[in-house]
Amino acid sequence: MKYYVNADASQRGDGSREKPFQRIQEAAVQAMPGDEVIVAPGVYREAVSPVNAGREEARIVYRSEKTGAAVITGAEPVKGWEVYEGTVWKTGIPNRMFGDYNPYNTLVFGDWFMASMTAHTGDVYLNGKSMYEVTEFEKVLHPEKSRVSWDPEFSVYVWYTVQDEKADETILYANFQGKDPNEEHVEISVRRNCFCPEKEGVDYITLSGFTVRQAATQWAPPTAYQEGMIAPHWSKGWIIEDCEICESKCSGISLGKYLQPENDNKWSKRKYKDGTQTERECICQAQREGWSKEKTGSHIVRRCDIHDCGQTGIVGHLGGVFSVIEDNRIHHINNKQNLSGAEIGGIKMHAAIDVIIRRNQIYHCTRGLWLDWQAQGTRVTQNLFFDNCLPDDYNLTEGNVLGEDIFVEVSHGPTLIDRNVLLSDCALKLATQGVAVVHNLIAGSFTAVGRGVLNGTATKNAPRYTPYHVPHRTEIAGFMTILHGDMRFCNNIFIQKEIRPALKRMADALKDNEWTDGNLITGTVPYEDYPTVEEYQKQFEGYCGLGSAPSDRYYNPLPVWAEGNVYFNGAKPMSKETSYADKENRVSVSLKETEEGFCLSTDLYDYMPEIQNQVITTDTLREAFEPEQKFEDPDGLPILFDEDYFGKPYGKSPLAGPFADFVAKQVSFITVM
């Protein structure tokens, strides 16, 4: 059955084409497996909560009649502004407007949130763009440009809020810099999400073609219920496709964790157990309570444009397992730099078990992709990453860190990173093990090699023990600390970028930091002192286990090997690696945006050597050490790396890098939307 919704309809519709519902929620109450909800162009100011689940063979589909034209928003327009002083205006909002959730007396809060400023979950929007909250009334009268924002010119558009308890109103002051808010389009976020079931287990829902924006979402750490403007809420088999998702206070899409009342932000609330331990408890509790491949995950997020969210474009812990994230544009995440903490990125996922992240364009984010804990069977393939860093003119301030394209943290693998283009200053942050890096073009450095796996103690030795799982399942197979190593680098191109002076100053300041080393030198050289496979295995020759003399062999770094890599512009290989390093020519690589997408220009292939590289296979890469799992597809089948970024065959002796050939001087990455 088909239900129709039109924001301009009367309030007495029956969902037919002739008498459509006025609100999407009316259809969400009625829709059953196999039904389709067709939504006409218009603005829908509601938080849609799908009531009924679909089935794998009979999904419930919510579809915008025209792609992007049906807008679900968490915001409401605000008029009646009065001049307070100069360019500052004032208005009062009756608190009854907010119901049981007032974003202007609710602070951003949660584990791993660094509350460097008092931030409310609400926002004020000028012509669709969120303004900057300030915490002192004087700062709304005399705003200063942000030292860390990507958009410092707009950062002087500021707002401030207080509660008038006597009048039961939320008072807003805003500096519109000469604009008249009663003439401009001014909104405030009032709802905490836009499309999310109130209950768990609402499976097999499709959301297609909507614009979803401006919700007052809460911080989404792995140890809490993870909110997003769009969220399956611990369900299975959702498809989120062809949507524009933007201006969430924290996260755009959450594929994440359900509410565990006694272990929700437990670290922040109760203090006494370290966050790492409470996260381990979350995982074990979820498994006891039914977390499994049969009940959770297997979502698809595809062809979406996700941008201008404060924390993440996509977030998830446990609930995103076995999912596919493909053909999306994820950009301008955390660019205001008004939120900080350890849960920020274009995509931030914990327990990305058998998750495939492919053919996405991830750029202009403080950090591109962060795979934290349990990146087991995770594959990152055929993506374009660039400008995932701090902006060109940033200032070195407390709390700044180097951004990077991909951060893999305290996981045991196997994590596969293949056929990507990584152009940011720092390509990979590798505080982890069990990773294969194959056929990539890498123009940034590796950071945090051999670091970043402790609990941040002052004097105690406190390594982080993280779980690994039964291959292609959620069941926990064991816990172990990170030994480092167990890395393989095959058939990649490394190009040293020119190092920005401001970035060099920051890197120098961070070189002794436990969480990063500030390395800006491209290539495998950070693994210089790691053993080869033969050196590692030699430690165990003649060893018979019980009764042998004490030894560190079980806790020494794991082996690292590399083959078929090519180095340009001073990028540095490990000395034990057999590779090609061009020490004569200087290659150029640049990226520009066109009407069709992004275009990569380079003379790199004028200088590529003819090397008889072998075709890389699952067997070539061997198995990740701790889980004893091969680098293979989620269905357990082997992978043969015989096709390039665009699916063109490599041939019997493949070129290094993501492209099988490069006859022209440029290649276009078409935006699929």
JSON list of N, CA and C in Angstrom, two decimals, residues 25-81:
[
{"chain": "A", "resi": 25, "resn": "GLN", "atom": "N", "xyz": [4.62, 11.62, 10.37]},
{"chain": "A", "resi": 25, "resn": "GLN", "atom": "CA", "xyz": [4.35, 10.74, 11.49]},
{"chain": "A", "resi": 25, "resn": "GLN", "atom": "C", "xyz": [2.99, 10.04, 11.37]},
{"chain": "A", "resi": 26, "resn": "GLU", "atom": "N", "xyz": [2.02, 10.71, 10.77]},
{"chain": "A", "resi": 26, "resn": "GLU", "atom": "CA", "xyz": [0.72, 10.06, 10.57]},
{"chain": "A", "resi": 26, "resn": "GLU", "atom": "C", "xyz": [0.87, 8.80, 9.73]},
{"chain": "A", "resi": 27, "resn": "ALA", "atom": "N", "xyz": [1.69, 8.89, 8.69]},
{"chain": "A", "resi": 27, "resn": "ALA", "atom": "CA", "xyz": [1.93, 7.71, 7.85]},
{"chain": "A", "resi": 27, "resn": "ALA", "atom": "C", "xyz": [2.78, 6.69, 8.58]},
{"chain": "A", "resi": 28, "resn": "ALA", "atom": "N", "xyz": [3.73, 7.17, 9.43]},
{"chain": "A", "resi": 28, "resn": "ALA", "atom": "CA", "xyz": [4.62, 6.26, 10.15]},
{"chain": "A", "resi": 28, "resn": "ALA", "atom": "C", "xyz": [3.85, 5.38, 11.12]},
{"chain": "A", "resi": 29, "resn": "VAL", "atom": "N", "xyz": [2.73, 5.85, 11.60]},
{"chain": "A", "resi": 29, "resn": "VAL", "atom": "CA", "xyz": [1.89, 5.04, 12.50]},
{"chain": "A", "resi": 29, "resn": "VAL", "atom": "C", "xyz": [1.19, 3.93, 11.72]},
{"chain": "A", "resi": 30, "resn": "GLN", "atom": "N", "xyz": [0.84, 4.22, 10.47]},
{"chain": "A", "resi": 30, "resn": "GLN", "atom": "CA", "xyz": [0.04, 3.29, 9.68]},
{"chain": "A", "resi": 30, "resn": "GLN", "atom": "C", "xyz": [0.87, 2.29, 8.88]},
{"chain": "A", "resi": 31, "resn": "ALA", "atom": "N", "xyz": [2.06, 2.68, 8.44]},
{"chain": "A", "resi": 31, "resn": "ALA", "atom": "CA", "xyz": [2.82, 1.89, 7.47]},
{"chain": "A", "resi": 31, "resn": "ALA", "atom": "C", "xyz": [3.20, 0.53, 8.03]},
{"chain": "A", "resi": 32, "resn": "MET", "atom": "N", "xyz": [2.99, -0.50, 7.22]},
{"chain": "A", "resi": 32, "resn": "MET", "atom": "CA", "xyz": [3.29, -1.89, 7.57]},
{"chain": "A", "resi": 32, "resn": "MET", "atom": "C", "xyz": [4.25, -2.47, 6.53]},
{"chain": "A", "resi": 33, "resn": "PRO", "atom": "N", "xyz": [4.80, -3.67, 6.78]},
{"chain": "A", "resi": 33, "resn": "PRO", "atom": "CA", "xyz": [5.76, -4.26, 5.85]},
{"chain": "A", "resi": 33, "resn": "PRO", "atom": "C", "xyz": [5.25, -4.24, 4.40]},
{"chain": "A", "resi": 34, "resn": "GLY", "atom": "N", "xyz": [6.11, -3.78, 3.51]},
{"chain": "A", "resi": 34, "resn": "GLY", "atom": "CA", "xyz": [5.77, -3.69, 2.10]},
{"chain": "A", "resi": 34, "resn": "GLY", "atom": "C", "xyz": [5.17, -2.38, 1.68]},
{"chain": "A", "resi": 35, "resn": "ASP", "atom": "N", "xyz": [4.84, -1.51, 2.64]},
{"chain": "A", "resi": 35, "resn": "ASP", "atom": "CA", "xyz": [4.22, -0.22, 2.31]},
{"chain": "A", "resi": 35, "resn": "ASP", "atom": "C", "xyz": [5.27, 0.82, 1.93]},
{"chain": "A", "resi": 36, "resn": "GLU", "atom": "N", "xyz": [4.80, 1.85, 1.22]},
{"chain": "A", "resi": 36, "resn": "GLU", "atom": "CA", "xyz": [5.65, 2.96, 0.83]},
{"chain": "A", "resi": 36, "resn": "GLU", "atom": "C", "xyz": [4.98, 4.27, 1.23]},
{"chain": "A", "resi": 37, "resn": "VAL", "atom": "N", "xyz": [5.76, 5.15, 1.84]},
{"chain": "A", "resi": 37, "resn": "VAL", "atom": "CA", "xyz": [5.29, 6.48, 2.22]},
{"chain": "A", "resi": 37, "resn": "VAL", "atom": "C", "xyz": [5.94, 7.48, 1.28]},
{"chain": "A", "resi": 38, "resn": "ILE", "atom": "N", "xyz": [5.12, 8.16, 0.49]},
{"chain": "A", "resi": 38, "resn": "ILE", "atom": "CA", "xyz": [5.62, 9.10, -0.51]},
{"chain": "A", "resi": 38, "resn": "ILE", "atom": "C", "xyz": [5.35, 10.52, -0.02]},
{"chain": "A", "resi": 39, "resn": "VAL", "atom": "N", "xyz": [6.42, 11.30, 0.12]},
{"chain": "A", "resi": 39, "resn": "VAL", "atom": "CA", "xyz": [6.34, 12.61, 0.76]},
{"chain": "A", "resi": 39, "resn": "VAL", "atom": "C", "xyz": [6.57, 13.71, -0.27]},
{"chain": "A", "resi": 40, "resn": "ALA", "atom": "N", "xyz": [5.60, 14.60, -0.39]},
{"chain": "A", "resi": 40, "resn": "ALA", "atom": "CA", "xyz": [5.68, 15.70, -1.35]},
{"chain": "A", "resi": 40, "resn": "ALA", "atom": "C", "xyz": [6.70, 16.74, -0.91]},
{"chain": "A", "resi": 41, "resn": "PRO", "atom": "N", "xyz": [7.18, 17.56, -1.86]},
{"chain": "A", "resi": 41, "resn": "PRO", "atom": "CA", "xyz": [8.09, 18.65, -1.48]},
{"chain": "A", "resi": 41, "resn": "PRO", "atom": "C", "xyz": [7.46, 19.54, -0.41]},
{"chain": "A", "resi": 42, "resn": "GLY", "atom": "N", "xyz": [8.29, 20.00, 0.50]},
{"chain": "A", "resi": 42, "resn": "GLY", "atom": "CA", "xyz": [7.82, 20.85, 1.59]},
{"chain": "A", "resi": 42, "resn": "GLY", "atom": "C", "xyz": [8.71, 20.71, 2.79]},
{"chain": "A", "resi": 43, "resn": "VAL", "atom": "N", "xyz": [8.44, 21.50, 3.81]},
{"chain": "A", "resi": 43, "resn": "VAL", "atom": "CA", "xyz": [9.20, 21.47, 5.05]},
{"chain": "A", "resi": 43, "resn": "VAL", "atom": "C", "xyz": [8.36, 20.79, 6.12]},
{"chain": "A", "resi": 44, "resn": "TYR", "atom": "N", "xyz": [8.93, 19.75, 6.74]},
{"chain": "A", "resi": 44, "resn": "TYR", "atom": "CA", "xyz": [8.24, 18.95, 7.74]},
{"chain": "A", "resi": 44, "resn": "TYR", "atom": "C", "xyz": [8.97, 19.13, 9.06]},
{"chain": "A", "resi": 45, "resn": "ARG", "atom": "N", "xyz": [8.37, 19.95, 9.92]},
{"chain": "A", "resi": 45, "resn": "ARG", "atom": "CA", "xyz": [8.97, 20.27, 11.21]},
{"chain": "A", "resi": 45, "resn": "ARG", "atom": "C", "xyz": [8.45, 19.28, 12.23]},
{"chain": "A", "resi": 46, "resn": "GLU", "atom": "N", "xyz": [9.09, 18.12, 12.26]},
{"chain": "A", "resi": 46, "resn": "GLU", "atom": "CA", "xyz": [8.66, 17.04, 13.15]},
{"chain": "A", "resi": 46, "resn": "GLU", "atom": "C", "xyz": [9.81, 16.07, 13.38]},
{"chain": "A", "resi": 47, "resn": "ALA", "atom": "N", "xyz": [9.69, 15.31, 14.45]},
{"chain": "A", "resi": 47, "resn": "ALA", "atom": "CA", "xyz": [10.61, 14.22, 14.72]},
{"chain": "A", "resi": 47, "resn": "ALA", "atom": "C", "xyz": [9.86, 12.92, 14.40]},
{"chain": "A", "resi": 48, "resn": "VAL", "atom": "N", "xyz": [10.19, 12.34, 13.27]},
{"chain": "A", "resi": 48, "resn": "VAL", "atom": "CA", "xyz": [9.47, 11.15, 12.80]},
{"chain": "A", "resi": 48, "resn": "VAL", "atom": "C", "xyz": [9.98, 9.92, 13.54]},
{"chain": "A", "resi": 49, "resn": "SER", "atom": "N", "xyz": [9.06, 9.16, 14.10]},
{"chain": "A", "resi": 49, "resn": "SER", "atom": "CA", "xyz": [9.40, 7.92, 14.81]},
{"chain": "A", "resi": 49, "resn": "SER", "atom": "C", "xyz": [8.67, 6.77, 14.15]},
{"chain": "A", "resi": 50, "resn": "PRO", "atom": "N", "xyz": [9.35, 6.03, 13.24]},
{"chain": "A", "resi": 50, "resn": "PRO", "atom": "CA", "xyz": [8.69, 4.87, 12.63]},
{"chain": "A", "resi": 50, "resn": "PRO", "atom": "C", "xyz": [8.19, 3.90, 13.71]},
{"chain": "A", "resi": 51, "resn": "VAL", "atom": "N", "xyz": [6.97, 3.47, 13.58]},
{"chain": "A", "resi": 51, "resn": "VAL", "atom": "CA", "xyz": [6.34, 2.64, 14.61]},
{"chain": "A", "resi": 51, "resn": "VAL", "atom": "C", "xyz": [6.52, 1.16, 14.31]},
{"chain": "A", "resi": 52, "resn": "ASN", "atom": "N", "xyz": [6.35, 0.79, 13.05]},
{"chain": "A", "resi": 52, "resn": "ASN", "atom": "CA", "xyz": [6.36, -0.62, 12.67]},
{"chain": "A", "resi": 52, "resn": "ASN", "atom": "C", "xyz": [7.61, -0.98, 11.88]},
{"chain": "A", "resi": 53, "resn": "ALA", "atom": "N", "xyz": [8.06, -2.20, 12.07]},
{"chain": "A", "resi": 53, "resn": "ALA", "atom": "CA", "xyz": [9.22, -2.71, 11.34]},
{"chain": "A", "resi": 53, "resn": "ALA", "atom": "C", "xyz": [8.79, -3.30, 10.01]},
{"chain": "A", "resi": 54, "resn": "GLY", "atom": "N", "xyz": [9.70, -3.22, 9.05]},
{"chain": "A", "resi": 54, "resn": "GLY", "atom": "CA", "xyz": [9.51, -3.97, 7.83]},
{"chain": "A", "resi": 54, "resn": "GLY", "atom": "C", "xyz": [10.10, -5.36, 7.96]},
{"chain": "A", "resi": 55, "resn": "ARG", "atom": "N", "xyz": [10.15, -6.06, 6.86]},
{"chain": "A", "resi": 55, "resn": "ARG", "atom": "CA", "xyz": [10.82, -7.36, 6.81]},
{"chain": "A", "resi": 55, "resn": "ARG", "atom": "C", "xyz": [11.84, -7.33, 5.69]},
{"chain": "A", "resi": 56, "resn": "GLU", "atom": "N", "xyz": [12.79, -8.24, 5.73]},
{"chain": "A", "resi": 56, "resn": "GLU", "atom": "CA", "xyz": [13.85, -8.24, 4.72]},
{"chain": "A", "resi": 56, "resn": "GLU", "atom": "C", "xyz": [13.28, -8.29, 3.31]},
{"chain": "A", "resi": 57, "resn": "GLU", "atom": "N", "xyz": [12.22, -9.07, 3.13]},
{"chain": "A", "resi": 57, "resn": "GLU", "atom": "CA", "xyz": [11.61, -9.20, 1.81]},
{"chain": "A", "resi": 57, "resn": "GLU", "atom": "C", "xyz": [10.47, -8.19, 1.60]},
{"chain": "A", "resi": 58, "resn": "ALA", "atom": "N", "xyz": [10.16, -7.39, 2.62]},
{"chain": "A", "resi": 58, "resn": "ALA", "atom": "CA", "xyz": [9.05, -6.43, 2.51]},
{"chain": "A", "resi": 58, "resn": "ALA", "atom": "C", "xyz": [9.37, -5.21, 3.38]},
{"chain": "A", "resi": 59, "resn": "ARG", "atom": "N", "xyz": [10.24, -4.37, 2.88]},
{"chain": "A", "resi": 59, "resn": "ARG", "atom": "CA", "xyz": [10.68, -3.20, 3.62]},
{"chain": "A", "resi": 59, "resn": "ARG", "atom": "C", "xyz": [9.57, -2.16, 3.71]},
{"chain": "A", "resi": 60, "resn": "ILE", "atom": "N", "xyz": [9.66, -1.27, 4.68]},
{"chain": "A", "resi": 60, "resn": "ILE", "atom": "CA", "xyz": [8.83, -0.06, 4.71]},
{"chain": "A", "resi": 60, "resn": "ILE", "atom": "C", "xyz": [9.69, 1.07, 4.17]},
{"chain": "A", "resi": 61, "resn": "VAL", "atom": "N", "xyz": [9.23, 1.71, 3.12]},
{"chain": "A", "resi": 61, "resn": "VAL", "atom": "CA", "xyz": [10.02, 2.71, 2.41]},
{"chain": "A", "resi": 61, "resn": "VAL", "atom": "C", "xyz": [9.40, 4.09, 2.63]},
{"chain": "A", "resi": 62, "resn": "TYR", "atom": "N", "xyz": [10.23, 5.04, 3.08]},
{"chain": "A", "resi": 62, "resn": "TYR", "atom": "CA", "xyz": [9.86, 6.44, 3.17]},
{"chain": "A", "resi": 62, "resn": "TYR", "atom": "C", "xyz": [10.63, 7.15, 2.07]},
{"chain": "A", "resi": 63, "resn": "ARG", "atom": "N", "xyz": [9.89, 7.74, 1.10]},
{"chain": "A", "resi": 63, "resn": "ARG", "atom": "CA", "xyz": [10.55, 8.29, -0.08]},
{"chain": "A", "resi": 63, "resn": "ARG", "atom": "C", "xyz": [10.10, 9.73, -0.34]},
{"chain": "A", "resi": 64, "resn": "SER", "atom": "N", "xyz": [11.08, 10.60, -0.55]},
{"chain": "A", "resi": 64, "resn": "SER", "atom": "CA", "xyz": [10.77, 11.94, -1.00]},
{"chain": "A", "resi": 64, "resn": "SER", "atom": "C", "xyz": [10.36, 11.88, -2.46]},
{"chain": "A", "resi": 65, "resn": "GLU", "atom": "N", "xyz": [9.21, 12.46, -2.77]},
{"chain": "A", "resi": 65, "resn": "GLU", "atom": "CA", "xyz": [8.70, 12.41, -4.14]},
{"chain": "A", "resi": 65, "resn": "GLU", "atom": "C", "xyz": [9.70, 13.00, -5.13]},
{"chain": "A", "resi": 66, "resn": "LYS", "atom": "N", "xyz": [10.39, 14.04, -4.70]},
{"chain": "A", "resi": 66, "resn": "LYS", "atom": "CA", "xyz": [11.46, 14.65, -5.48]},
{"chain": "A", "resi": 66, "resn": "LYS", "atom": "C", "xyz": [12.70, 14.71, -4.61]},
{"chain": "A", "resi": 67, "resn": "THR", "atom": "N", "xyz": [13.81, 14.18, -5.11]},
{"chain": "A", "resi": 67, "resn": "THR", "atom": "CA", "xyz": [15.01, 14.06, -4.29]},
{"chain": "A", "resi": 67, "resn": "THR", "atom": "C", "xyz": [15.42, 15.41, -3.71]},
{"chain": "A", "resi": 68, "resn": "GLY", "atom": "N", "xyz": [15.54, 15.44, -2.39]},
{"chain": "A", "resi": 68, "resn": "GLY", "atom": "CA", "xyz": [15.99, 16.62, -1.68]},
{"chain": "A", "resi": 68, "resn": "GLY", "atom": "C", "xyz": [14.92, 17.63, -1.38]},
{"chain": "A", "resi": 69, "resn": "ALA", "atom": "N", "xyz": [13.73, 17.48, -1.95]},
{"chain": "A", "resi": 69, "resn": "ALA", "atom": "CA", "xyz": [12.70, 18.52, -1.82]},
{"chain": "A", "resi": 69, "resn": "ALA", "atom": "C", "xyz": [11.84, 18.37, -0.57]},
{"chain": "A", "resi": 70, "resn": "ALA", "atom": "N", "xyz": [11.76, 17.18, -0.02]},
{"chain": "A", "resi": 70, "resn": "ALA", "atom": "CA", "xyz": [11.06, 16.98, 1.25]},
{"chain": "A", "resi": 70, "resn": "ALA", "atom": "C", "xyz": [12.08, 17.14, 2.37]},
{"chain": "A", "resi": 71, "resn": "VAL", "atom": "N", "xyz": [11.87, 18.14, 3.21]},
{"chain": "A", "resi": 71, "resn": "VAL", "atom": "CA", "xyz": [12.84, 18.52, 4.24]},
{"chain": "A", "resi": 71, "resn": "VAL", "atom": "C", "xyz": [12.28, 18.17, 5.61]},
{"chain": "A", "resi": 72, "resn": "ILE", "atom": "N", "xyz": [12.99, 17.31, 6.34]},
{"chain": "A", "resi": 72, "resn": "ILE", "atom": "CA", "xyz": [12.64, 17.04, 7.73]},
{"chain": "A", "resi": 72, "resn": "ILE", "atom": "C", "xyz": [13.62, 17.82, 8.59]},
{"chain": "A", "resi": 73, "resn": "THR", "atom": "N", "xyz": [13.11, 18.70, 9.41]},
{"chain": "A", "resi": 73, "resn": "THR", "atom": "CA", "xyz": [13.99, 19.57, 10.18]},
{"chain": "A", "resi": 73, "resn": "THR", "atom": "C", "xyz": [13.64, 19.54, 11.66]},
{"chain": "A", "resi": 74, "resn": "GLY", "atom": "N", "xyz": [14.67, 19.66, 12.46]},
{"chain": "A", "resi": 74, "resn": "GLY", "atom": "CA", "xyz": [14.50, 19.75, 13.91]},
{"chain": "A", "resi": 74, "resn": "GLY", "atom": "C", "xyz": [14.38, 21.17, 14.39]},
{"chain": "A", "resi": 75, "resn": "ALA", "atom": "N", "xyz": [14.23, 22.12, 13.47]},
{"chain": "A", "resi": 75, "resn": "ALA", "atom": "CA", "xyz": [14.23, 23.55, 13.82]},
{"chain": "A", "resi": 75, "resn": "ALA", "atom": "C", "xyz": [12.85, 24.17, 13.63]},
{"chain": "A", "resi": 76, "resn": "GLU", "atom": "N", "xyz": [12.68, 25.30, 14.29]},
{"chain": "A", "resi": 76, "resn": "GLU", "atom": "CA", "xyz": [11.47, 26.12, 14.15]},
{"chain": "A", "resi": 76, "resn": "GLU", "atom": "C", "xyz": [11.90, 27.56, 13.86]},
{"chain": "A", "resi": 77, "resn": "PRO", "atom": "N", "xyz": [11.13, 28.27, 13.02]},
{"chain": "A", "resi": 77, "resn": "PRO", "atom": "CA", "xyz": [11.46, 29.67, 12.75]},
{"chain": "A", "resi": 77, "resn": "PRO", "atom": "C", "xyz": [11.16, 30.55, 13.96]},
{"chain": "A", "resi": 78, "resn": "VAL", "atom": "N", "xyz": [11.92, 31.62, 14.09]},
{"chain": "A", "resi": 78, "resn": "VAL", "atom": "CA", "xyz": [11.74, 32.55, 15.20]},
{"chain": "A", "resi": 78, "resn": "VAL", "atom": "C", "xyz": [11.65, 33.97, 14.64]},
{"chain": "A", "resi": 79, "resn": "LYS", "atom": "N", "xyz": [10.55, 34.61, 14.93]},
{"chain": "A", "resi": 79, "resn": "LYS", "atom": "CA", "xyz": [10.37, 36.03, 14.59]},
{"chain": "A", "resi": 79, "resn": "LYS", "atom": "C", "xyz": [10.25, 36.81, 15.90]},
{"chain": "A", "resi": 80, "resn": "GLY", "atom": "N", "xyz": [9.89, 38.07, 15.79]},
{"chain": "A", "resi": 80, "resn": "GLY", "atom": "CA", "xyz": [9.68, 38.89, 16.97]},
{"chain": "A", "resi": 80, "resn": "GLY", "atom": "C", "xyz": [10.96, 39.31, 17.67]},
{"chain": "A", "resi": 81, "resn": "TRP", "atom": "N", "xyz": [12.07, 39.37, 16.94]},
{"chain": "A", "resi": 81, "resn": "TRP", "atom": "CA", "xyz": [13.32, 39.85, 17.51]},
{"chain": "A", "resi": 81, "resn": "TRP", "atom": "C", "xyz": [13.23, 41.37, 17.74]}
]
